Structures are given as C-alpha cells and as structure tokens.
Amino acid sequence: MGNPEAQSSEDKIWCSVEATFNLGNYENIKLATGLSRTLPLDVNEHDLRNSMMSEMIDEVLDMGNTVRGEIKKAKNPRWRQGNE
C-alpha cells in the first residue's frame, strides 16, 4: 500500500447540522451534530460537503424522531402504567 498522505490533502472539511423538534405544549428539543473529513485530492470540496450534510441530516432527523417518540411515550400515563 502507498503512503496515505500521498492520497489526500491536508485540507479539512467541517459541516454541522442543527434541527429543532417540536414536542407540543411549547416544548422542543434541539439536536446538533458535526463531522469533519480530510479532503481527498480527487474529490471536489462542494461535493464532499454536500455528501456529508446529506448523511448528517438523515441521522439527525432519525435521532430527533426517535427522541420525540420516546419523550411522548414517557409522558403518556397509559404507557407508563404498563412499563413500570
């Protein structure tokens, strides 16, 4: 295998994504994530950033929907009675 440094530049790409999820009753949660990667020599900076953002948006939306569902379950008295 070749030298990994010969396959990439020293340039780093950093992206962050934040999302706020409404829980109702004037309550909300905010989730944020960030990701950095070394920019490969053969990849366009904008393409890499778009790919990273796409990946993070999907992850944050999945996490937010999961957390929102768990919070709603925990607040539901019928759910709590069956799971205590």
Short mmCIF file of C-alpha atoms in Angstrom, two decimals:
data_model
loop_
_atom_site.label_atom_id
_atom_site.label_comp_id
_atom_site.label_asym_id
_atom_site.label_seq_id
_atom_site.Cartn_x
_atom_site.Cartn_y
_atom_site.Cartn_z
CA MET A 1 0.00 0.00 0.00
CA GLY A 2 1.10 3.52 -0.71
CA ASN A 3 1.56 6.36 1.67
CA PRO A 4 -1.90 7.57 2.81
CA GLU A 5 -0.66 11.15 2.87
CA ALA A 6 0.01 10.93 -0.86
CA GLN A 7 -3.69 10.17 -1.44
CA SER A 8 -5.17 13.16 0.37
CA SER A 9 -4.53 16.81 1.01
CA GLU A 10 -4.22 18.45 4.39
CA ASP A 11 -7.44 20.37 3.79
CA LYS A 12 -10.28 19.50 6.16
CA ILE A 13 -13.97 19.95 5.55
CA TRP A 14 -16.21 20.63 8.54
CA CYS A 15 -20.00 20.54 8.46
CA SER A 16 -22.57 20.92 11.19
CA VAL A 17 -26.33 20.40 11.23
CA GLU A 18 -28.86 21.51 13.84
CA ALA A 19 -32.54 20.65 14.00
CA THR A 20 -35.28 21.66 16.42
CA PHE A 21 -38.15 19.24 17.04
CA ASN A 22 -41.49 20.45 18.38
CA LEU A 23 -42.83 18.28 21.21
CA GLY A 24 -46.05 20.25 21.63
CA ASN A 25 -47.15 22.30 24.64
CA TYR A 26 -44.43 24.88 23.93
CA GLU A 27 -41.68 22.30 24.40
CA ASN A 28 -38.98 21.42 21.91
CA ILE A 29 -35.65 19.67 21.66
CA LYS A 30 -32.65 20.76 19.67
CA LEU A 31 -30.14 18.28 18.27
CA ALA A 32 -26.83 19.18 16.68
CA THR A 33 -24.08 17.14 15.09
CA GLY A 34 -20.83 17.89 13.33
CA LEU A 35 -18.45 15.99 11.11
CA SER A 36 -15.02 16.66 9.69
CA ARG A 37 -13.16 14.82 6.97
CA THR A 38 -9.91 15.23 5.10
CA LEU A 39 -10.49 16.40 1.55
CA PRO A 40 -9.18 13.74 -0.88
CA LEU A 41 -7.21 15.12 -3.81
CA ASP A 42 -9.62 13.71 -6.39
CA VAL A 43 -12.84 14.98 -4.75
CA ASN A 44 -14.46 18.38 -5.16
CA GLU A 45 -14.87 20.30 -1.89
CA HIS A 46 -18.54 21.10 -2.55
CA ASP A 47 -19.39 17.50 -3.47
CA LEU A 48 -17.82 16.20 -0.25
CA ARG A 49 -19.59 18.85 1.85
CA ASN A 50 -22.95 18.05 0.24
CA SER A 51 -22.43 14.33 0.82
CA MET A 52 -21.52 14.92 4.47
CA MET A 53 -24.52 17.19 5.03
CA SER A 54 -26.89 14.68 3.46
CA GLU A 55 -25.56 11.95 5.73
CA MET A 56 -25.86 14.11 8.85
CA ILE A 57 -29.34 15.45 8.03
CA ASP A 58 -30.71 11.91 7.72
CA GLU A 59 -29.04 10.93 11.01
CA VAL A 60 -30.30 13.99 12.92
CA LEU A 61 -33.86 13.55 11.61
CA ASP A 62 -33.87 9.87 12.62
CA MET A 63 -32.49 10.71 16.08
CA GLY A 64 -34.96 13.55 16.57
CA ASN A 65 -37.96 11.45 15.64
CA THR A 66 -36.78 8.65 17.94
CA VAL A 67 -36.23 11.00 20.88
CA ARG A 68 -39.56 12.77 20.27
CA GLY A 69 -41.35 9.40 20.26
CA GLU A 70 -39.65 8.26 23.47
CA ILE A 71 -40.48 11.52 25.26
CA LYS A 72 -44.12 11.32 24.18
CA LYS A 73 -44.31 7.72 25.39
CA ALA A 74 -42.79 8.64 28.75
CA LYS A 75 -45.34 11.45 29.21
CA ASN A 76 -48.31 9.20 28.36
CA PRO A 77 -49.80 7.84 31.64
CA ARG A 78 -51.17 4.71 29.92
CA TRP A 79 -47.73 3.84 28.55
CA ARG A 80 -46.06 4.48 31.94
CA GLN A 81 -48.52 2.21 33.79
CA GLY A 82 -47.73 -0.74 31.54
CA ASN A 83 -43.96 -0.24 31.68
CA GLU A 84 -43.21 0.48 35.33
#
